[in-house]
mmCIF file with all atom_site columns, C-alpha atoms in Angstrom:
data_model
loop_
_atom_site.group_PDB
_atom_site.id
_atom_site.type_symbol
_atom_site.label_atom_id
_atom_site.label_alt_id
_atom_site.label_comp_id
_atom_site.label_asym_id
_atom_site.label_entity_id
_atom_site.label_seq_id
_atom_site.pdbx_PDB_ins_code
_atom_site.Cartn_x
_atom_site.Cartn_y
_atom_site.Cartn_z
_atom_site.occupancy
_atom_site.B_iso_or_equiv
_atom_site.pdbx_formal_charge
_atom_site.auth_seq_id
_atom_site.auth_comp_id
_atom_site.auth_asym_id
_atom_site.auth_atom_id
_atom_site.pdbx_PDB_model_num
ATOM 1   C CA . UNK A 1 1   ? 75.118 6.706   -43.926 1.00 0.00 ? 1   UNK A CA 1
ATOM 2   C CA . UNK A 1 2   ? 73.373 6.207   -47.256 1.00 0.00 ? 2   UNK A CA 1
ATOM 3   C CA . UNK A 1 3   ? 70.023 5.714   -45.564 1.00 0.00 ? 3   UNK A CA 1
ATOM 4   C CA . UNK A 1 4   ? 70.483 8.660   -43.219 1.00 0.00 ? 4   UNK A CA 1
ATOM 5   C CA . UNK A 1 5   ? 70.488 6.559   -40.034 1.00 0.00 ? 5   UNK A CA 1
ATOM 6   C CA . UNK A 1 6   ? 74.030 7.379   -38.909 1.00 0.00 ? 6   UNK A CA 1
ATOM 7   C CA . UNK A 1 7   ? 75.132 10.798  -37.716 1.00 0.00 ? 7   UNK A CA 1
ATOM 8   C CA . UNK A 1 8   ? 77.711 12.075  -40.240 1.00 0.00 ? 8   UNK A CA 1
ATOM 9   C CA . UNK A 1 9   ? 81.245 12.156  -38.877 1.00 0.00 ? 9   UNK A CA 1
ATOM 10  C CA . UNK A 1 10  ? 80.479 9.796   -35.994 1.00 0.00 ? 10  UNK A CA 1
ATOM 11  C CA . UNK A 1 11  ? 81.829 6.520   -37.430 1.00 0.00 ? 11  UNK A CA 1
ATOM 12  C CA . UNK A 1 12  ? 84.952 5.287   -35.636 1.00 0.00 ? 12  UNK A CA 1
ATOM 13  C CA . UNK A 1 13  ? 86.803 2.077   -36.513 1.00 0.00 ? 13  UNK A CA 1
ATOM 14  C CA . UNK A 1 14  ? 87.396 0.125   -33.305 1.00 0.00 ? 14  UNK A CA 1
ATOM 15  C CA . UNK A 1 15  ? 88.932 -3.262  -34.142 1.00 0.00 ? 15  UNK A CA 1
ATOM 16  C CA . UNK A 1 16  ? 89.901 -5.650  -36.890 1.00 0.00 ? 16  UNK A CA 1
ATOM 17  C CA . UNK A 1 17  ? 88.758 -9.242  -36.756 1.00 0.00 ? 17  UNK A CA 1
ATOM 18  C CA . UNK A 1 18  ? 90.278 -12.186 -38.550 1.00 0.00 ? 18  UNK A CA 1
ATOM 19  C CA . UNK A 1 19  ? 88.242 -14.950 -40.079 1.00 0.00 ? 19  UNK A CA 1
ATOM 20  C CA . UNK A 1 20  ? 89.581 -18.155 -38.566 1.00 0.00 ? 20  UNK A CA 1
ATOM 21  C CA . UNK A 1 21  ? 89.501 -21.821 -39.431 1.00 0.00 ? 21  UNK A CA 1
ATOM 22  C CA . UNK A 1 22  ? 88.749 -24.258 -36.633 1.00 0.00 ? 22  UNK A CA 1
ATOM 23  C CA . UNK A 1 23  ? 88.805 -28.033 -36.295 1.00 0.00 ? 23  UNK A CA 1
ATOM 24  C CA . UNK A 1 24  ? 87.547 -30.263 -33.530 1.00 0.00 ? 24  UNK A CA 1
ATOM 25  C CA . UNK A 1 25  ? 90.133 -30.713 -30.792 1.00 0.00 ? 25  UNK A CA 1
ATOM 26  C CA . UNK A 1 26  ? 92.168 -33.798 -31.677 1.00 0.00 ? 26  UNK A CA 1
ATOM 27  C CA . UNK A 1 27  ? 91.415 -33.434 -35.400 1.00 0.00 ? 27  UNK A CA 1
ATOM 28  C CA . UNK A 1 28  ? 93.939 -32.969 -38.170 1.00 0.00 ? 28  UNK A CA 1
ATOM 29  C CA . UNK A 1 29  ? 95.453 -29.481 -38.225 1.00 0.00 ? 29  UNK A CA 1
ATOM 30  C CA . UNK A 1 30  ? 96.637 -28.862 -41.785 1.00 0.00 ? 30  UNK A CA 1
ATOM 31  C CA . UNK A 1 31  ? 98.850 -25.987 -42.855 1.00 0.00 ? 31  UNK A CA 1
ATOM 32  C CA . UNK A 1 32  ? 96.813 -23.009 -44.124 1.00 0.00 ? 32  UNK A CA 1
ATOM 33  C CA . UNK A 1 33  ? 99.634 -20.450 -43.962 1.00 0.00 ? 33  UNK A CA 1
ATOM 34  C CA . UNK A 1 34  ? 99.170 -19.348 -47.574 1.00 0.00 ? 34  UNK A CA 1
ATOM 35  C CA . UNK A 1 35  ? 96.082 -18.385 -49.528 1.00 0.00 ? 35  UNK A CA 1
ATOM 36  C CA . UNK A 1 36  ? 96.658 -21.304 -51.922 1.00 0.00 ? 36  UNK A CA 1
ATOM 37  C CA . UNK A 1 37  ? 96.916 -23.809 -49.029 1.00 0.00 ? 37  UNK A CA 1
ATOM 38  C CA . UNK A 1 38  ? 93.672 -22.457 -47.564 1.00 0.00 ? 38  UNK A CA 1
ATOM 39  C CA . UNK A 1 39  ? 91.946 -22.765 -50.931 1.00 0.00 ? 39  UNK A CA 1
ATOM 40  C CA . UNK A 1 40  ? 93.226 -26.359 -51.237 1.00 0.00 ? 40  UNK A CA 1
ATOM 41  C CA . UNK A 1 41  ? 91.873 -27.131 -47.740 1.00 0.00 ? 41  UNK A CA 1
ATOM 42  C CA . UNK A 1 42  ? 88.428 -25.930 -48.774 1.00 0.00 ? 42  UNK A CA 1
ATOM 43  C CA . UNK A 1 43  ? 88.480 -28.000 -51.943 1.00 0.00 ? 43  UNK A CA 1
ATOM 44  C CA . UNK A 1 44  ? 89.751 -31.157 -50.192 1.00 0.00 ? 44  UNK A CA 1
ATOM 45  C CA . UNK A 1 45  ? 87.556 -30.922 -47.075 1.00 0.00 ? 45  UNK A CA 1
ATOM 46  C CA . UNK A 1 46  ? 84.865 -33.529 -46.505 1.00 0.00 ? 46  UNK A CA 1
ATOM 47  C CA . UNK A 1 47  ? 82.581 -31.001 -44.799 1.00 0.00 ? 47  UNK A CA 1
ATOM 48  C CA . UNK A 1 48  ? 82.616 -27.289 -44.006 1.00 0.00 ? 48  UNK A CA 1
ATOM 49  C CA . UNK A 1 49  ? 80.416 -25.111 -41.819 1.00 0.00 ? 49  UNK A CA 1
ATOM 50  C CA . UNK A 1 50  ? 80.141 -21.342 -41.707 1.00 0.00 ? 50  UNK A CA 1
ATOM 51  C CA . UNK A 1 51  ? 77.503 -18.710 -40.879 1.00 0.00 ? 51  UNK A CA 1
ATOM 52  C CA . UNK A 1 52  ? 74.791 -18.133 -43.432 1.00 0.00 ? 52  UNK A CA 1
ATOM 53  C CA . UNK A 1 53  ? 75.621 -14.902 -45.268 1.00 0.00 ? 53  UNK A CA 1
ATOM 54  C CA . UNK A 1 54  ? 71.910 -14.249 -45.811 1.00 0.00 ? 54  UNK A CA 1
ATOM 55  C CA . UNK A 1 55  ? 71.513 -13.820 -42.046 1.00 0.00 ? 55  UNK A CA 1
ATOM 56  C CA . UNK A 1 56  ? 74.018 -10.966 -41.859 1.00 0.00 ? 56  UNK A CA 1
ATOM 57  C CA . UNK A 1 57  ? 77.153 -12.711 -40.596 1.00 0.00 ? 57  UNK A CA 1
ATOM 58  C CA . UNK A 1 58  ? 80.239 -10.645 -41.387 1.00 0.00 ? 58  UNK A CA 1
ATOM 59  C CA . UNK A 1 59  ? 82.439 -13.751 -41.409 1.00 0.00 ? 59  UNK A CA 1
ATOM 60  C CA . UNK A 1 60  ? 79.955 -15.691 -43.523 1.00 0.00 ? 60  UNK A CA 1
ATOM 61  C CA . UNK A 1 61  ? 79.655 -12.841 -46.015 1.00 0.00 ? 61  UNK A CA 1
ATOM 62  C CA . UNK A 1 62  ? 83.419 -12.470 -46.265 1.00 0.00 ? 62  UNK A CA 1
ATOM 63  C CA . UNK A 1 63  ? 83.904 -16.197 -46.927 1.00 0.00 ? 63  UNK A CA 1
ATOM 64  C CA . UNK A 1 64  ? 81.015 -16.381 -49.411 1.00 0.00 ? 64  UNK A CA 1
ATOM 65  C CA . UNK A 1 65  ? 82.487 -13.496 -51.444 1.00 0.00 ? 65  UNK A CA 1
ATOM 66  C CA . UNK A 1 66  ? 85.929 -15.109 -51.321 1.00 0.00 ? 66  UNK A CA 1
ATOM 67  C CA . UNK A 1 67  ? 84.801 -18.510 -52.612 1.00 0.00 ? 67  UNK A CA 1
ATOM 68  C CA . UNK A 1 68  ? 82.835 -16.821 -55.407 1.00 0.00 ? 68  UNK A CA 1
ATOM 69  C CA . UNK A 1 69  ? 85.911 -14.732 -56.267 1.00 0.00 ? 69  UNK A CA 1
ATOM 70  C CA . UNK A 1 70  ? 88.004 -17.918 -56.334 1.00 0.00 ? 70  UNK A CA 1
ATOM 71  C CA . UNK A 1 71  ? 85.421 -19.642 -58.549 1.00 0.00 ? 71  UNK A CA 1
ATOM 72  C CA . UNK A 1 72  ? 84.927 -22.621 -56.199 1.00 0.00 ? 72  UNK A CA 1
ATOM 73  C CA . UNK A 1 73  ? 81.419 -21.978 -54.835 1.00 0.00 ? 73  UNK A CA 1
ATOM 74  C CA . UNK A 1 74  ? 79.790 -24.735 -56.898 1.00 0.00 ? 74  UNK A CA 1
ATOM 75  C CA . UNK A 1 75  ? 82.427 -27.249 -55.799 1.00 0.00 ? 75  UNK A CA 1
ATOM 76  C CA . UNK A 1 76  ? 81.932 -26.418 -52.106 1.00 0.00 ? 76  UNK A CA 1
ATOM 77  C CA . UNK A 1 77  ? 78.137 -26.219 -52.063 1.00 0.00 ? 77  UNK A CA 1
ATOM 78  C CA . UNK A 1 78  ? 77.421 -29.978 -51.620 1.00 0.00 ? 78  UNK A CA 1
ATOM 79  C CA . UNK A 1 79  ? 79.687 -30.244 -48.570 1.00 0.00 ? 79  UNK A CA 1
ATOM 80  C CA . UNK A 1 80  ? 78.811 -26.931 -46.901 1.00 0.00 ? 80  UNK A CA 1
ATOM 81  C CA . UNK A 1 81  ? 76.478 -26.376 -43.947 1.00 0.00 ? 81  UNK A CA 1
ATOM 82  C CA . UNK A 1 82  ? 75.212 -22.852 -43.322 1.00 0.00 ? 82  UNK A CA 1
ATOM 83  C CA . UNK A 1 83  ? 74.206 -22.025 -39.748 1.00 0.00 ? 83  UNK A CA 1
ATOM 84  C CA . UNK A 1 84  ? 72.890 -19.027 -37.807 1.00 0.00 ? 84  UNK A CA 1
ATOM 85  C CA . UNK A 1 85  ? 76.149 -17.521 -36.546 1.00 0.00 ? 85  UNK A CA 1
ATOM 86  C CA . UNK A 1 86  ? 79.511 -17.879 -34.842 1.00 0.00 ? 86  UNK A CA 1
ATOM 87  C CA . UNK A 1 87  ? 78.588 -19.971 -31.825 1.00 0.00 ? 87  UNK A CA 1
ATOM 88  C CA . UNK A 1 88  ? 76.440 -22.373 -33.900 1.00 0.00 ? 88  UNK A CA 1
ATOM 89  C CA . UNK A 1 89  ? 79.368 -22.731 -36.329 1.00 0.00 ? 89  UNK A CA 1
ATOM 90  C CA . UNK A 1 90  ? 81.696 -23.579 -33.461 1.00 0.00 ? 90  UNK A CA 1
ATOM 91  C CA . UNK A 1 91  ? 79.269 -26.089 -31.933 1.00 0.00 ? 91  UNK A CA 1
ATOM 92  C CA . UNK A 1 92  ? 78.878 -27.958 -35.234 1.00 0.00 ? 92  UNK A CA 1
ATOM 93  C CA . UNK A 1 93  ? 82.672 -28.374 -35.351 1.00 0.00 ? 93  UNK A CA 1
ATOM 94  C CA . UNK A 1 94  ? 83.033 -29.279 -31.663 1.00 0.00 ? 94  UNK A CA 1
ATOM 95  C CA . UNK A 1 95  ? 80.241 -31.875 -32.030 1.00 0.00 ? 95  UNK A CA 1
ATOM 96  C CA . UNK A 1 96  ? 82.067 -33.481 -34.967 1.00 0.00 ? 96  UNK A CA 1
ATOM 97  C CA . UNK A 1 97  ? 79.340 -32.653 -37.498 1.00 0.00 ? 97  UNK A CA 1
ATOM 98  C CA . UNK A 1 98  ? 81.747 -30.794 -39.819 1.00 0.00 ? 98  UNK A CA 1
ATOM 99  C CA . UNK A 1 99  ? 85.441 -31.251 -40.496 1.00 0.00 ? 99  UNK A CA 1
ATOM 100 C CA . UNK A 1 100 ? 86.231 -27.523 -40.625 1.00 0.00 ? 100 UNK A CA 1
ATOM 101 C CA . UNK A 1 101 ? 84.469 -24.347 -39.602 1.00 0.00 ? 101 UNK A CA 1
ATOM 102 C CA . UNK A 1 102 ? 85.151 -20.847 -40.742 1.00 0.00 ? 102 UNK A CA 1
ATOM 103 C CA . UNK A 1 103 ? 84.037 -17.607 -39.094 1.00 0.00 ? 103 UNK A CA 1
ATOM 104 C CA . UNK A 1 104 ? 85.374 -14.723 -37.059 1.00 0.00 ? 104 UNK A CA 1
ATOM 105 C CA . UNK A 1 105 ? 87.699 -16.073 -34.405 1.00 0.00 ? 105 UNK A CA 1
ATOM 106 C CA . UNK A 1 106 ? 86.168 -13.769 -31.805 1.00 0.00 ? 106 UNK A CA 1
ATOM 107 C CA . UNK A 1 107 ? 82.763 -15.434 -32.287 1.00 0.00 ? 107 UNK A CA 1
ATOM 108 C CA . UNK A 1 108 ? 84.027 -19.031 -32.137 1.00 0.00 ? 108 UNK A CA 1
ATOM 109 C CA . UNK A 1 109 ? 86.653 -18.659 -29.411 1.00 0.00 ? 109 UNK A CA 1
ATOM 110 C CA . UNK A 1 110 ? 84.279 -19.068 -26.413 1.00 0.00 ? 110 UNK A CA 1
ATOM 111 C CA . UNK A 1 111 ? 83.163 -22.559 -27.515 1.00 0.00 ? 111 UNK A CA 1
ATOM 112 C CA . UNK A 1 112 ? 85.282 -25.343 -25.982 1.00 0.00 ? 112 UNK A CA 1
ATOM 113 C CA . UNK A 1 113 ? 86.570 -28.286 -27.992 1.00 0.00 ? 113 UNK A CA 1
ATOM 114 C CA . UNK A 1 114 ? 88.102 -26.374 -30.908 1.00 0.00 ? 114 UNK A CA 1
ATOM 115 C CA . UNK A 1 115 ? 91.599 -25.849 -32.240 1.00 0.00 ? 115 UNK A CA 1
ATOM 116 C CA . UNK A 1 116 ? 92.257 -22.857 -34.484 1.00 0.00 ? 116 UNK A CA 1
ATOM 117 C CA . UNK A 1 117 ? 94.575 -23.384 -37.419 1.00 0.00 ? 117 UNK A CA 1
ATOM 118 C CA . UNK A 1 118 ? 97.529 -21.019 -37.504 1.00 0.00 ? 118 UNK A CA 1
ATOM 119 C CA . UNK A 1 119 ? 99.190 -19.164 -38.966 1.00 0.00 ? 119 UNK A CA 1
ATOM 120 C CA . UNK A 1 120 ? 96.306 -17.737 -40.941 1.00 0.00 ? 120 UNK A CA 1
ATOM 121 C CA . UNK A 1 121 ? 96.740 -17.055 -44.629 1.00 0.00 ? 121 UNK A CA 1
ATOM 122 C CA . UNK A 1 122 ? 96.915 -13.380 -45.621 1.00 0.00 ? 122 UNK A CA 1
ATOM 123 C CA . UNK A 1 123 ? 93.446 -13.550 -47.227 1.00 0.00 ? 123 UNK A CA 1
ATOM 124 C CA . UNK A 1 124 ? 91.854 -14.100 -43.769 1.00 0.00 ? 124 UNK A CA 1
ATOM 125 C CA . UNK A 1 125 ? 93.954 -11.867 -41.522 1.00 0.00 ? 125 UNK A CA 1
ATOM 126 C CA . UNK A 1 126 ? 92.305 -8.768  -40.032 1.00 0.00 ? 126 UNK A CA 1
ATOM 127 C CA . UNK A 1 127 ? 89.841 -8.386  -42.907 1.00 0.00 ? 127 UNK A CA 1
ATOM 128 C CA . UNK A 1 128 ? 86.713 -7.422  -40.983 1.00 0.00 ? 128 UNK A CA 1
ATOM 129 C CA . UNK A 1 129 ? 86.607 -3.953  -39.437 1.00 0.00 ? 129 UNK A CA 1
ATOM 130 C CA . UNK A 1 130 ? 84.335 -3.402  -36.440 1.00 0.00 ? 130 UNK A CA 1
ATOM 131 C CA . UNK A 1 131 ? 83.099 0.175   -36.213 1.00 0.00 ? 131 UNK A CA 1
ATOM 132 C CA . UNK A 1 132 ? 80.857 2.187   -33.917 1.00 0.00 ? 132 UNK A CA 1
ATOM 133 C CA . UNK A 1 133 ? 78.700 5.188   -34.756 1.00 0.00 ? 133 UNK A CA 1
ATOM 134 C CA . UNK A 1 134 ? 76.014 7.409   -33.317 1.00 0.00 ? 134 UNK A CA 1
ATOM 135 C CA . UNK A 1 135 ? 72.574 6.987   -34.814 1.00 0.00 ? 135 UNK A CA 1
ATOM 136 C CA . UNK A 1 136 ? 70.687 10.065  -35.936 1.00 0.00 ? 136 UNK A CA 1
ATOM 137 C CA . UNK A 1 137 ? 67.861 9.243   -33.512 1.00 0.00 ? 137 UNK A CA 1
ATOM 138 C CA . UNK A 1 138 ? 70.108 8.606   -30.491 1.00 0.00 ? 138 UNK A CA 1
ATOM 139 C CA . UNK A 1 139 ? 68.475 9.894   -27.307 1.00 0.00 ? 139 UNK A CA 1
ATOM 140 C CA . UNK A 1 140 ? 71.854 10.437  -25.618 1.00 0.00 ? 140 UNK A CA 1
ATOM 141 C CA . UNK A 1 141 ? 74.333 11.348  -28.374 1.00 0.00 ? 141 UNK A CA 1
ATOM 142 C CA . UNK A 1 142 ? 76.884 12.780  -25.913 1.00 0.00 ? 142 UNK A CA 1
ATOM 143 C CA . UNK A 1 143 ? 76.862 9.530   -23.924 1.00 0.00 ? 143 UNK A CA 1
ATOM 144 C CA . UNK A 1 144 ? 77.191 7.545   -27.160 1.00 0.00 ? 144 UNK A CA 1
ATOM 145 C CA . UNK A 1 145 ? 80.163 9.702   -28.191 1.00 0.00 ? 145 UNK A CA 1
ATOM 146 C CA . UNK A 1 146 ? 81.790 9.174   -24.785 1.00 0.00 ? 146 UNK A CA 1
ATOM 147 C CA . UNK A 1 147 ? 81.297 5.398   -25.058 1.00 0.00 ? 147 UNK A CA 1
ATOM 148 C CA . UNK A 1 148 ? 82.775 5.332   -28.566 1.00 0.00 ? 148 UNK A CA 1
ATOM 149 C CA . UNK A 1 149 ? 85.696 7.430   -27.357 1.00 0.00 ? 149 UNK A CA 1
ATOM 150 C CA . UNK A 1 150 ? 86.345 4.931   -24.564 1.00 0.00 ? 150 UNK A CA 1
ATOM 151 C CA . UNK A 1 151 ? 86.098 1.756   -26.659 1.00 0.00 ? 151 UNK A CA 1
ATOM 152 C CA . UNK A 1 152 ? 88.443 3.264   -29.248 1.00 0.00 ? 152 UNK A CA 1
ATOM 153 C CA . UNK A 1 153 ? 90.986 4.323   -26.610 1.00 0.00 ? 153 UNK A CA 1
ATOM 154 C CA . UNK A 1 154 ? 94.194 2.533   -25.580 1.00 0.00 ? 154 UNK A CA 1
ATOM 155 C CA . UNK A 1 155 ? 92.447 1.588   -22.313 1.00 0.00 ? 155 UNK A CA 1
ATOM 156 C CA . UNK A 1 156 ? 90.076 -0.707  -24.248 1.00 0.00 ? 156 UNK A CA 1
ATOM 157 C CA . UNK A 1 157 ? 92.807 -2.366  -26.355 1.00 0.00 ? 157 UNK A CA 1
ATOM 158 C CA . UNK A 1 158 ? 93.508 -5.232  -23.885 1.00 0.00 ? 158 UNK A CA 1
ATOM 159 C CA . UNK A 1 159 ? 89.821 -6.198  -23.834 1.00 0.00 ? 159 UNK A CA 1
ATOM 160 C CA . UNK A 1 160 ? 89.623 -6.093  -27.623 1.00 0.00 ? 160 UNK A CA 1
ATOM 161 C CA . UNK A 1 161 ? 92.658 -8.404  -27.810 1.00 0.00 ? 161 UNK A CA 1
ATOM 162 C CA . UNK A 1 162 ? 91.171 -10.742 -25.190 1.00 0.00 ? 162 UNK A CA 1
ATOM 163 C CA . UNK A 1 163 ? 88.208 -11.244 -27.504 1.00 0.00 ? 163 UNK A CA 1
ATOM 164 C CA . UNK A 1 164 ? 90.406 -12.297 -30.431 1.00 0.00 ? 164 UNK A CA 1
ATOM 165 C CA . UNK A 1 165 ? 90.487 -9.023  -32.312 1.00 0.00 ? 165 UNK A CA 1
ATOM 166 C CA . UNK A 1 166 ? 93.143 -6.398  -32.955 1.00 0.00 ? 166 UNK A CA 1
ATOM 167 C CA . UNK A 1 167 ? 92.622 -2.763  -32.063 1.00 0.00 ? 167 UNK A CA 1
ATOM 168 C CA . UNK A 1 168 ? 92.684 -0.427  -35.032 1.00 0.00 ? 168 UNK A CA 1
ATOM 169 C CA . UNK A 1 169 ? 96.160 1.042   -35.467 1.00 0.00 ? 169 UNK A CA 1
ATOM 170 C CA . UNK A 1 170 ? 96.919 3.816   -33.076 1.00 0.00 ? 170 UNK A CA 1
ATOM 171 C CA . UNK A 1 171 ? 95.342 2.112   -30.066 1.00 0.00 ? 171 UNK A CA 1
#
């Protein structure tokens, strides 16, 4: 909105996505059910992979802000690989090139050979909100509004859940 690219009043929150932690199938699956246990996992891990925040990854940006907030960024830097996105993160884990990977579950889920650690700690659960909006320059704003109406409707909720996300409350 600040740059005038989005039509005012057209933003609709569609789904919430959790940042997940994955290991290679057959690997150790430690308990990360609390924020402190997740932080300990990061500090004790031999290697970590996640999407490069500089390339726009929502999951990568969320994790980068969290580790800075926790004051552990310098400790993690030597054992961290940054990659181009969710699928590359998942492939690095599945190929055994990193002990743990962290990104949005929805982006890693399609890659075989992973196990997602659960339950997630509160700090990772449903923290990324996926929204849709109509751009000011949209050639078909009525069609865009109809599409947004559909993907934010209860009819779309099962598909959103299938992709590892939760519909925004009310769906």
